[in-house]
Short mmCIF file of N, CA and C in Angstrom, two decimals:
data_model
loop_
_atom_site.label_atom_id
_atom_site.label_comp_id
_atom_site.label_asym_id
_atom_site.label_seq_id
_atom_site.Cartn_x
_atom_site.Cartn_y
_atom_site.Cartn_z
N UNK A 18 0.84 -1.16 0.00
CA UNK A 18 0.00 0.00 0.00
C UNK A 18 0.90 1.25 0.00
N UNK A 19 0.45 2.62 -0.79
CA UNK A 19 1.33 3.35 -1.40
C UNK A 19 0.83 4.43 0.47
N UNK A 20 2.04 4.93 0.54
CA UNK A 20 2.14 5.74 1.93
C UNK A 20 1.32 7.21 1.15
N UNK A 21 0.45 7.91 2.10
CA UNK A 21 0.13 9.39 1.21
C UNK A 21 0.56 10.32 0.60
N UNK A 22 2.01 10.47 0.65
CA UNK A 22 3.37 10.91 0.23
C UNK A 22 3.26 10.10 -1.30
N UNK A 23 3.29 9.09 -1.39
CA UNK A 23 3.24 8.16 -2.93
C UNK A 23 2.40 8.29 -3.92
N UNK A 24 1.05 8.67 -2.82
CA UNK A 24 -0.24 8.63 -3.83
C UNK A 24 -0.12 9.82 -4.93
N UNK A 25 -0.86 9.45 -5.96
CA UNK A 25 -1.01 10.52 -7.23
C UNK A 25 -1.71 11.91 -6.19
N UNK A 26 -1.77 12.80 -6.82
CA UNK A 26 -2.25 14.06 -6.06
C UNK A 26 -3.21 14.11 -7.12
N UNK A 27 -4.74 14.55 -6.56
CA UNK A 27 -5.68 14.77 -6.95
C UNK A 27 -6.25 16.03 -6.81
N UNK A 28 -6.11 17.34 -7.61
CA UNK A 28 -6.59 18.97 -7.10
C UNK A 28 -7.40 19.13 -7.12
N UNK A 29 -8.83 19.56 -6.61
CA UNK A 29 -10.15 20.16 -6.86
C UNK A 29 -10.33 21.66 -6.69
N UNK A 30 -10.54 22.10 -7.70
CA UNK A 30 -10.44 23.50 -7.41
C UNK A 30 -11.77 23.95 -6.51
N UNK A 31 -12.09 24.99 -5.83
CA UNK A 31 -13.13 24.90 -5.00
C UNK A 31 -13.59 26.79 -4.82
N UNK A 32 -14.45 27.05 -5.02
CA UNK A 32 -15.04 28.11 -4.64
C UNK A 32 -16.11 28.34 -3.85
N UNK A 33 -16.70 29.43 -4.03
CA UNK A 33 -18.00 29.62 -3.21
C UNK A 33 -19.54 29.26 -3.73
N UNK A 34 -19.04 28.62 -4.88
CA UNK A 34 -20.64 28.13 -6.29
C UNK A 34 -20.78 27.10 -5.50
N UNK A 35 -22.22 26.85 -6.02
CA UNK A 35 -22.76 25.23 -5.64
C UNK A 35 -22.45 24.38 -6.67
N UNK A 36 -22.37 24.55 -7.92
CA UNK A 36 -21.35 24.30 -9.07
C UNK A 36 -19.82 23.60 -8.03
N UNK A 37 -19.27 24.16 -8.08
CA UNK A 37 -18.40 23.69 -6.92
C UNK A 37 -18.27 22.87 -6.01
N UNK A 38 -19.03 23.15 -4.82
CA UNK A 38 -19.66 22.03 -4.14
C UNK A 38 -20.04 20.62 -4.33
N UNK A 39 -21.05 20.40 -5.50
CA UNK A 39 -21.34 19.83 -6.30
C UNK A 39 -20.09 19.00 -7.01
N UNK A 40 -19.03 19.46 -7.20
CA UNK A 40 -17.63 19.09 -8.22
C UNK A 40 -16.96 18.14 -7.09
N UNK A 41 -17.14 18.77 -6.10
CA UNK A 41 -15.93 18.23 -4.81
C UNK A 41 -16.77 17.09 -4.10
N UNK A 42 -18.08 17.17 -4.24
CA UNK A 42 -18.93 15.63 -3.36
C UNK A 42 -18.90 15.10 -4.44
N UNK A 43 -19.26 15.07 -6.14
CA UNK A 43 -19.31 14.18 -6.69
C UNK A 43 -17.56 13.22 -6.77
N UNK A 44 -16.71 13.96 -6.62
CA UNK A 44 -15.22 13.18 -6.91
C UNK A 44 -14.78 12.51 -5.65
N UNK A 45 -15.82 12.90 -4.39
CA UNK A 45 -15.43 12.66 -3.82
C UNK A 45 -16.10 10.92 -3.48
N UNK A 46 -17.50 11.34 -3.91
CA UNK A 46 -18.40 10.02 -4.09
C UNK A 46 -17.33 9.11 -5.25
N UNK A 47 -17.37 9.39 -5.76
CA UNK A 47 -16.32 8.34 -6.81
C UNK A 47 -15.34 8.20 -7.02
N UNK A 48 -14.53 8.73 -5.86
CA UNK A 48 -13.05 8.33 -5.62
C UNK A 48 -12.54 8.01 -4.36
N UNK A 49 -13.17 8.67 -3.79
CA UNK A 49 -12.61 7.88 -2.22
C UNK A 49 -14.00 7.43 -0.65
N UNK A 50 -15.39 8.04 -1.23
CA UNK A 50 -15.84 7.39 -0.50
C UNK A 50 -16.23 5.95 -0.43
N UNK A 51 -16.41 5.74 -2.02
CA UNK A 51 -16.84 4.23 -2.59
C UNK A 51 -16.47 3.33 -1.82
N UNK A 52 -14.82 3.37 -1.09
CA UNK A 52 -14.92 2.12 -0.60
C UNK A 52 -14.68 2.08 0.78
N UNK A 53 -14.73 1.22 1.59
CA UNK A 53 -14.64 1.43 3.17
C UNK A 53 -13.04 1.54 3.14
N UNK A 54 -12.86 2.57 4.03
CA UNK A 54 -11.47 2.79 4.55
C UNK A 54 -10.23 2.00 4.85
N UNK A 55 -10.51 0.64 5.44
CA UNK A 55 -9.66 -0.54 6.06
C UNK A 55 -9.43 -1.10 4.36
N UNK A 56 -10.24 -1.21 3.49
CA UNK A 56 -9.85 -1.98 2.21
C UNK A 56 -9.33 -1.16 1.66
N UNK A 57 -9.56 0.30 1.41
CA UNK A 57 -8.99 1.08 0.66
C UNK A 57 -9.34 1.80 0.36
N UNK A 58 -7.68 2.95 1.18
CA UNK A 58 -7.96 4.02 1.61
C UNK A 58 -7.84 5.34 0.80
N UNK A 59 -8.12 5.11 -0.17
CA UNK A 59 -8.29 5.81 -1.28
C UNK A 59 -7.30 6.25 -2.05
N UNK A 60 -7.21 5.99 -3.62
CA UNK A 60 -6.18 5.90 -4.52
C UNK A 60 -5.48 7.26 -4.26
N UNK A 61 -6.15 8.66 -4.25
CA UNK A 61 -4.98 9.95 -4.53
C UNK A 61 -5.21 10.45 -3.24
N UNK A 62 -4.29 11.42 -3.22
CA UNK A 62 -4.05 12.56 -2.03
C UNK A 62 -4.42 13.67 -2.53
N UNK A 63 -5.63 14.45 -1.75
CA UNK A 63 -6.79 14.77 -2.11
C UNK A 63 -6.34 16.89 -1.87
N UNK A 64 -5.99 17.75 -2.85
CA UNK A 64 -5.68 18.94 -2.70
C UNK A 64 -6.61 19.57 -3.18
N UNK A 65 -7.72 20.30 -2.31
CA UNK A 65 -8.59 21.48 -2.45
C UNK A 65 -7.98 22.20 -2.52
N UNK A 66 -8.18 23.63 -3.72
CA UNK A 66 -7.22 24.76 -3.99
C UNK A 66 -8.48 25.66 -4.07
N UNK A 67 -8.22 27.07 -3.48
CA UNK A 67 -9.08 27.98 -3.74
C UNK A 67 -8.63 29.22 -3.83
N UNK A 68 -8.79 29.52 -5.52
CA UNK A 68 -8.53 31.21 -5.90
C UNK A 68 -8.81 32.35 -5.19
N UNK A 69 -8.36 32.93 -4.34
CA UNK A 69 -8.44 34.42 -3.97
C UNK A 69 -8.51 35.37 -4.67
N UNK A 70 -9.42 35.64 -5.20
CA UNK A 70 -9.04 37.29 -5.83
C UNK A 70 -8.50 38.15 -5.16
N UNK A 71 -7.57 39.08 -5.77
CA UNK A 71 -7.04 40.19 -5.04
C UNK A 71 -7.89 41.06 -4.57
N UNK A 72 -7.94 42.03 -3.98
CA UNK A 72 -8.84 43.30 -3.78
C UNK A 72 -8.48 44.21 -5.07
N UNK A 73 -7.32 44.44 -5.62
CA UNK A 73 -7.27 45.87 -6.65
C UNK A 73 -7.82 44.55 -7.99
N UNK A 74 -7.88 43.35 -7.85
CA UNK A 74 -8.71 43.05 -8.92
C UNK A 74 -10.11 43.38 -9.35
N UNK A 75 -10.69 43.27 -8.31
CA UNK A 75 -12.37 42.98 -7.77
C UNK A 75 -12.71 44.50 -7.40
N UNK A 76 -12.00 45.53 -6.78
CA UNK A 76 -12.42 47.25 -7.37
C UNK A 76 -11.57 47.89 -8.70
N UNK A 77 -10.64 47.29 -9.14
CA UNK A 77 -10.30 47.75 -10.17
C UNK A 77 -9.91 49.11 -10.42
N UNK A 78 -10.16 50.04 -11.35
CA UNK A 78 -9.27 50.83 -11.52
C UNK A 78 -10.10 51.79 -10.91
N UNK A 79 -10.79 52.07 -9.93
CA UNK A 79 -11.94 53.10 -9.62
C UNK A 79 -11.61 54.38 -9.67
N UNK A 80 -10.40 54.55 -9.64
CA UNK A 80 -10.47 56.49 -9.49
C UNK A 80 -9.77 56.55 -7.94
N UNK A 81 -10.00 57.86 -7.96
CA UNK A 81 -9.59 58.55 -6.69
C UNK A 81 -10.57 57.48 -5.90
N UNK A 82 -10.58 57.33 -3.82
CA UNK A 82 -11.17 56.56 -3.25
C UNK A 82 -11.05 55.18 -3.06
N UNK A 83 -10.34 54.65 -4.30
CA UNK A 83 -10.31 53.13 -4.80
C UNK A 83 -9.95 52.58 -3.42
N UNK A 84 -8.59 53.02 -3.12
CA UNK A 84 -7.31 52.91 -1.84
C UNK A 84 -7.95 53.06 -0.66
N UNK A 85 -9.20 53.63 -0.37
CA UNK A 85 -9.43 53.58 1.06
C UNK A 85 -11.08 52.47 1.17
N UNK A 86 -11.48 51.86 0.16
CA UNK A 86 -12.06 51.16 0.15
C UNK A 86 -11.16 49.58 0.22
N UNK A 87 -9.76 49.55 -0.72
CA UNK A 87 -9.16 48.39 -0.68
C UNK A 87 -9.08 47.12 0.19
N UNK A 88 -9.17 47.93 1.87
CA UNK A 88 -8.77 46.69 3.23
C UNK A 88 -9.93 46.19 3.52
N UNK A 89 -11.19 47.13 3.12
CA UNK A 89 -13.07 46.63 3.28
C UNK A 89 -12.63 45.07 2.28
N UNK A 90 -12.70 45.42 1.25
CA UNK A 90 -12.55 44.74 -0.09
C UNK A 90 -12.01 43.69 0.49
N UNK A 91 -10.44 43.79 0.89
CA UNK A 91 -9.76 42.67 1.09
C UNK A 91 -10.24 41.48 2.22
N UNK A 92 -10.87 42.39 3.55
CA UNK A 92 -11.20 41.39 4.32
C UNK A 92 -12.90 40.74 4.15
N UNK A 93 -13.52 40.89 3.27
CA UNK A 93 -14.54 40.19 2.65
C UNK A 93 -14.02 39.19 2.01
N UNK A 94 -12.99 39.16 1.21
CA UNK A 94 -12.62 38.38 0.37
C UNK A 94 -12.08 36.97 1.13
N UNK A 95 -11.38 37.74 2.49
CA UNK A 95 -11.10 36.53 2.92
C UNK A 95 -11.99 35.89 4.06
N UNK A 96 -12.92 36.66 4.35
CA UNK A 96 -14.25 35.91 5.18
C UNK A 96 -14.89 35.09 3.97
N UNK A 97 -15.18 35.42 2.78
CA UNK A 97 -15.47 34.29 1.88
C UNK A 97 -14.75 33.15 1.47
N UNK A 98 -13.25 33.31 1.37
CA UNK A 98 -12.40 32.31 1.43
C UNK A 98 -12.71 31.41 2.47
N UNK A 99 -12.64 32.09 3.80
CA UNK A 99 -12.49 31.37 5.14
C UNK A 99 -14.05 30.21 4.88
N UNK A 100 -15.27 31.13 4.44
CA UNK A 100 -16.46 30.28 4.50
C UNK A 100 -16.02 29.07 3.13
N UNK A 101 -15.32 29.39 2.02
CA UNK A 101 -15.25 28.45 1.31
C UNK A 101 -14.81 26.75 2.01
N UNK A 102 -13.71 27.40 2.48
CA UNK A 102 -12.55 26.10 3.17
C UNK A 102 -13.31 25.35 4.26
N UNK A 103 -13.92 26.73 5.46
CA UNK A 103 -14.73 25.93 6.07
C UNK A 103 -15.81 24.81 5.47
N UNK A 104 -16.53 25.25 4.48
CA UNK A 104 -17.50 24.31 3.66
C UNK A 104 -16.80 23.16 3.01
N UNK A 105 -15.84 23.22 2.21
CA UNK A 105 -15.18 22.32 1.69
C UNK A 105 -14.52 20.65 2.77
N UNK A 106 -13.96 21.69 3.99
CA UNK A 106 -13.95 21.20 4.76
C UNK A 106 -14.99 19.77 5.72
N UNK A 107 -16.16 20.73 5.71
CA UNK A 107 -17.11 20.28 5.92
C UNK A 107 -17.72 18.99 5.67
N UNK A 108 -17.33 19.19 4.17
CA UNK A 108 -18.44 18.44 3.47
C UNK A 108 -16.95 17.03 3.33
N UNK A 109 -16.20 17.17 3.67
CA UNK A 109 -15.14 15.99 3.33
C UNK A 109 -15.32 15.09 4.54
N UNK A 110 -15.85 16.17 5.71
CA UNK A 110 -15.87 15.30 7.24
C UNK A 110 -16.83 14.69 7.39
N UNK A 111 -18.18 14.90 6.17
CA UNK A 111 -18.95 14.69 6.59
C UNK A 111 -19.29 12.79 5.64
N UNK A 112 -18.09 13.19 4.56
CA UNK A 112 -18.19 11.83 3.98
C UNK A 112 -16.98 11.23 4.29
N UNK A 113 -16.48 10.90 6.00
CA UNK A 113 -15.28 10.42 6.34
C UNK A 113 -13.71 10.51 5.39
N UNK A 114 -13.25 11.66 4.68
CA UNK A 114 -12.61 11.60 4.26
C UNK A 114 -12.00 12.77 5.00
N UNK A 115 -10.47 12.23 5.07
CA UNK A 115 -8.90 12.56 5.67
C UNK A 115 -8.15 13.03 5.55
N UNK A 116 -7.20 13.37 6.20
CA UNK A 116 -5.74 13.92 5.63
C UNK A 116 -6.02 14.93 4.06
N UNK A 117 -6.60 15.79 3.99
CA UNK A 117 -6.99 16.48 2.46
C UNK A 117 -5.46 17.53 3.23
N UNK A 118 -5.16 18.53 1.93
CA UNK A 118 -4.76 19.56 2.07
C UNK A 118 -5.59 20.82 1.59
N UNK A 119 -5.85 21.91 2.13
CA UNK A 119 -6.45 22.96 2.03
C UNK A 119 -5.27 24.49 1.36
N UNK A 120 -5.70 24.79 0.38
CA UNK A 120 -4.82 26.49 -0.29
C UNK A 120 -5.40 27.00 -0.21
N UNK A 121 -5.32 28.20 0.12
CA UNK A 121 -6.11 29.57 -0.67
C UNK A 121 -4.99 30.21 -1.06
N UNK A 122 -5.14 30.38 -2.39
CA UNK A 122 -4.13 31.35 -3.12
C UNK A 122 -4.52 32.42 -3.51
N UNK A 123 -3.88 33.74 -3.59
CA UNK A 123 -4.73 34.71 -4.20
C UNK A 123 -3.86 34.99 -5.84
N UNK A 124 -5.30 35.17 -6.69
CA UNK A 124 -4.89 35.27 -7.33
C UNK A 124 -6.41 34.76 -8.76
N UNK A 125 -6.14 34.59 -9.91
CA UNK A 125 -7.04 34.28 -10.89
C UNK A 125 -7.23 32.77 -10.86
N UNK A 126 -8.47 32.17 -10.67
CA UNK A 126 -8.54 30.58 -10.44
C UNK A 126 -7.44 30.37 -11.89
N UNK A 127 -7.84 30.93 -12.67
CA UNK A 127 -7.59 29.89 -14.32
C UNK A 127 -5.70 29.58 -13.83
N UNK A 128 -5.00 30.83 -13.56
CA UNK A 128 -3.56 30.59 -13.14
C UNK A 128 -3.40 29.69 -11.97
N UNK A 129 -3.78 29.80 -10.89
CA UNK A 129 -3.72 29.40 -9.50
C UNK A 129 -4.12 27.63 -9.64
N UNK A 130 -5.02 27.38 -10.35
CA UNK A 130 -5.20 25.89 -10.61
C UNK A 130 -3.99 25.07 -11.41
N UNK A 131 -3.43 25.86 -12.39
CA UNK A 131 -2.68 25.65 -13.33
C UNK A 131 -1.48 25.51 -12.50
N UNK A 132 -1.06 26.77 -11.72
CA UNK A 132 0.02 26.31 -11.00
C UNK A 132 -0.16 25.25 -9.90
N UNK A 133 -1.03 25.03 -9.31
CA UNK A 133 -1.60 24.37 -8.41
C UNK A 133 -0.91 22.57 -8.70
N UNK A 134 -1.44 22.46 -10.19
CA UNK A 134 -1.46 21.41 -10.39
C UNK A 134 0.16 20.73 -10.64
N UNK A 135 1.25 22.14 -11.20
CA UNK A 135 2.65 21.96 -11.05
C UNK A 135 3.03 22.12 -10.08
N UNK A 136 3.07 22.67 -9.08
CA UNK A 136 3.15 22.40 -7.73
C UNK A 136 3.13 21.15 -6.75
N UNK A 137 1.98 20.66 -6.99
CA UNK A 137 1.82 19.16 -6.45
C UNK A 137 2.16 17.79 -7.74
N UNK A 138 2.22 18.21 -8.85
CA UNK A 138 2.67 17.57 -10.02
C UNK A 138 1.28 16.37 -9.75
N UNK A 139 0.09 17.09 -9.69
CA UNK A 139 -1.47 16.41 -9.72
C UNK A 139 -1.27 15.81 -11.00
N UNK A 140 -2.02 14.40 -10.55
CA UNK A 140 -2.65 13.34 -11.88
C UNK A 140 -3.86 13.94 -12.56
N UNK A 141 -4.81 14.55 -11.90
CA UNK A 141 -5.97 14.63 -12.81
C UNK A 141 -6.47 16.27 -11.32
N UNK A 142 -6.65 16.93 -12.08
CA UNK A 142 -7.51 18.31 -11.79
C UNK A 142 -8.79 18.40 -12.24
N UNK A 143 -10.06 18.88 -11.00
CA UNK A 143 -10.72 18.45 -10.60
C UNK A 143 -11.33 20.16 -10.92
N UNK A 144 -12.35 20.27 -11.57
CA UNK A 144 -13.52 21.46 -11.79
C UNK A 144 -14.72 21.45 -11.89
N UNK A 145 -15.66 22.23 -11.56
CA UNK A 145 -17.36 22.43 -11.42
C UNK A 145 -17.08 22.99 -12.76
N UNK A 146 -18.38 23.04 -13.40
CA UNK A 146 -18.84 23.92 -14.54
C UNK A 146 -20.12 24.80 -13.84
N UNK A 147 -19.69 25.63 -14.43
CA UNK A 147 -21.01 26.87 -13.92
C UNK A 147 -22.16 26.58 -14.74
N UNK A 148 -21.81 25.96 -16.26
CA UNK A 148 -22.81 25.78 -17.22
C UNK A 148 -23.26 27.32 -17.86
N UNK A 149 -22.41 28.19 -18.16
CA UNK A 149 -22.32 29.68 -18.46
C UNK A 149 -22.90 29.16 -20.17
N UNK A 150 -23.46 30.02 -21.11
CA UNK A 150 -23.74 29.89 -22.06
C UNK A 150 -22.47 30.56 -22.90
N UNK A 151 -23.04 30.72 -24.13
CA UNK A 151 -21.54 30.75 -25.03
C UNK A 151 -20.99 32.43 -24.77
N UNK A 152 -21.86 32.94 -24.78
CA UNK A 152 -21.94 34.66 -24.47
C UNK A 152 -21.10 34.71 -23.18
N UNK A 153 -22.18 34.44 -22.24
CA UNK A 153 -21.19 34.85 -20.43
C UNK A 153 -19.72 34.04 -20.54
N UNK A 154 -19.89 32.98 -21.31
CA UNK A 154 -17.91 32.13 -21.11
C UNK A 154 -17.35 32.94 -21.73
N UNK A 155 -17.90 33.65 -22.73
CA UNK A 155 -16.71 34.73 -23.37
C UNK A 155 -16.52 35.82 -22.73
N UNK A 156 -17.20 36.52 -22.32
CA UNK A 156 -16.93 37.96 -21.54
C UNK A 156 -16.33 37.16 -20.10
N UNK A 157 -17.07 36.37 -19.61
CA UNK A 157 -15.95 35.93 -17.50
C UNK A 157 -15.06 35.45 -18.46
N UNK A 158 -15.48 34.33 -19.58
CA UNK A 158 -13.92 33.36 -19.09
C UNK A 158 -14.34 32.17 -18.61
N UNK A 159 -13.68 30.87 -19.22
CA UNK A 159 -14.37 30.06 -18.52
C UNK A 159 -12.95 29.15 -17.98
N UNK A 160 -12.97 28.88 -16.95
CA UNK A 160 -12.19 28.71 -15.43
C UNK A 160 -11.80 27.05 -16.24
N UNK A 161 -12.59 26.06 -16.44
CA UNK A 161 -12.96 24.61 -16.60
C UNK A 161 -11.83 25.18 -17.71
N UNK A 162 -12.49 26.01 -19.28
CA UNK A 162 -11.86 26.01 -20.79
C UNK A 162 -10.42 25.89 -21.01
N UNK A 163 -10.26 27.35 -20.02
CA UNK A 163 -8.65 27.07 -19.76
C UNK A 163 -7.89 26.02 -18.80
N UNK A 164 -8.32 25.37 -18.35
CA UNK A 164 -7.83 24.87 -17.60
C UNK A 164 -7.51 23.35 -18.52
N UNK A 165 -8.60 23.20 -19.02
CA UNK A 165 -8.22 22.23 -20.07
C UNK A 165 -7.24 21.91 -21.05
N UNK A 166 -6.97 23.44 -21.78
CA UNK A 166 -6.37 23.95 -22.51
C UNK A 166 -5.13 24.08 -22.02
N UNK A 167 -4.55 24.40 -20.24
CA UNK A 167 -3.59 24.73 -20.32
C UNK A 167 -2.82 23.38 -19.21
N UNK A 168 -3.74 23.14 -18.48
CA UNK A 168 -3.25 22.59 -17.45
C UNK A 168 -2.67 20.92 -17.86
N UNK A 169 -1.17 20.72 -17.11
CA UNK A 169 -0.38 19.74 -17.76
C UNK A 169 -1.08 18.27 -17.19
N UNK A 170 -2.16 17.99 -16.83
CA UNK A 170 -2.94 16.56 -16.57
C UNK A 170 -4.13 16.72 -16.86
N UNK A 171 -4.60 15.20 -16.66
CA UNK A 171 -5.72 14.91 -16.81
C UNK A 171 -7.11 16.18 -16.15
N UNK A 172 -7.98 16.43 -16.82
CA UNK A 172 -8.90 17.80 -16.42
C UNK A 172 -10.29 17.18 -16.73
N UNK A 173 -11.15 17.04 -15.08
CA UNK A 173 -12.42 16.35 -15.38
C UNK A 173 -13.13 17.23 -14.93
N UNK A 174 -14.47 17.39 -15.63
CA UNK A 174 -14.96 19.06 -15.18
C UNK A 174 -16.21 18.39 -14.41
N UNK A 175 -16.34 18.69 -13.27
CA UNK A 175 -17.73 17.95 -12.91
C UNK A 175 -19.10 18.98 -13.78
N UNK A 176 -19.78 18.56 -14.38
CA UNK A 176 -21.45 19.31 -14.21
C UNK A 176 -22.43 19.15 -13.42
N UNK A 177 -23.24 19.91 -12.90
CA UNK A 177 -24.24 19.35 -11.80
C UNK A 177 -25.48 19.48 -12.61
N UNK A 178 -26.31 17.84 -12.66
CA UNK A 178 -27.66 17.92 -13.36
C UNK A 178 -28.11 18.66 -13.32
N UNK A 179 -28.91 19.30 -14.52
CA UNK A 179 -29.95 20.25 -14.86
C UNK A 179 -31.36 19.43 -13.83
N UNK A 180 -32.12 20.31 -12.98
CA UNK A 180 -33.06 20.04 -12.74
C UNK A 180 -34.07 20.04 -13.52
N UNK A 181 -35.36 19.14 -13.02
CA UNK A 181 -36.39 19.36 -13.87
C UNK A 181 -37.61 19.92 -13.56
N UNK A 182 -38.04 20.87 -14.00
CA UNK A 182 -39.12 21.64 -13.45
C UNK A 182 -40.28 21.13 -13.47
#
C-alpha cells in the first residue's frame, strides 16, 4: 500500500458556487468514498485549492477613493475564502474523508489551478462547470476552458444535473 506521500495528487479546485460544491462531493463520491477505509484508503491525495481574488482586482481601476475602500474589499474576500474552506472542509468530514490539504491562493482561479497542479505535479484536476452559455464564457472566461487547454494533466470538469421543473 502506497504511503500518502506516494499517492497521485488529486486537485479540486473549489469556490463559493454550488457548481463547486457539487464538483468536490461528486469526486469525492467516486473516488474515495466508494470504498470502506480498512480496504482502501483511497487511490490519490486529495488537494482542495481555492482562488483568492485580489482586492485591486475585484475594485479595479476606480479612481480617486479606490485605496481607502481596498482593506473593506480585502477582508470580505477573505471571510469568503475562510467560508469556502470551512465548507469544503465540511463536506469531506462529513463523507469520512482525511488527511486532504487545504490552499487559498490569491490570485485568478484559471492561473492558481494551473500552477496548483505543477506544484503538487497532480494526476488529474478536478472542476465544477457553472454551465455559463456561449456569451457569459466569453466575456468571464471560462475557469474549466482554460484549464483544459492549459493545465499539464488529466482535467475532469464535474457538471451538476440540470433540474427538472
Amino acid at each position: 500500500m502506497a504511503s500518502e506521500e506516494e499517492k497521485p495528487v488529486m486537485v479540486v479546485g473549489i469556490d463559493h458556487s454550488e457548481h463547486s460544491f457539487y464538483a468536490l462531493e461528486w469526486t469525492i463520491d467516486h473516488f474515495f468514498s466508494a470504498f470502506p477505509p480498512n480496504v482502501h484508503p483511497g487511490l490519490f491525495r486529495l488537494v482542495l485549492v481555492h482562488a483568492k481574488p485580489s482586492a485591486t482586482s475585484v475594485v479595479g481601476l476606480a479612481g480617486a477613493g479606490a485605496a481607502e475602500v481596498l482593506p473593506y474589499v480585502d477582508s470580505d474576500l477573505k471571510k469568503i475564502a475562510a467560508g469556502v474552506v470551512e465548507k469544503a472542509k465540511q463536506i469531506c468530514s462529513s463523507k469520512q474523508v482525511t488527511g486532504i490539504a487545504v490552499e487559498v491562493v490569491e490570485g485568478d482561479a484559471r492561473n492558481v489551478l494551473c500552477e496548483a497542479v505543477e506544484k503538487h505535479h497532480a494526476t488529474i484536476l478536478v472542476v465544477g462547470s457553472h454551465g455559463y452559455g456561449a456569451i457569459k464564457r466569453t466575456l468571464l472566461g471560462s475557469v474549466s476552458d482554460y484549464c483544459t487547454h492549459h493545465a499539464h494533466c488529466t482535467v475532469m470538469v464535474v457538471k451538476k444535473p440540470k433540474t427538472k421543473h
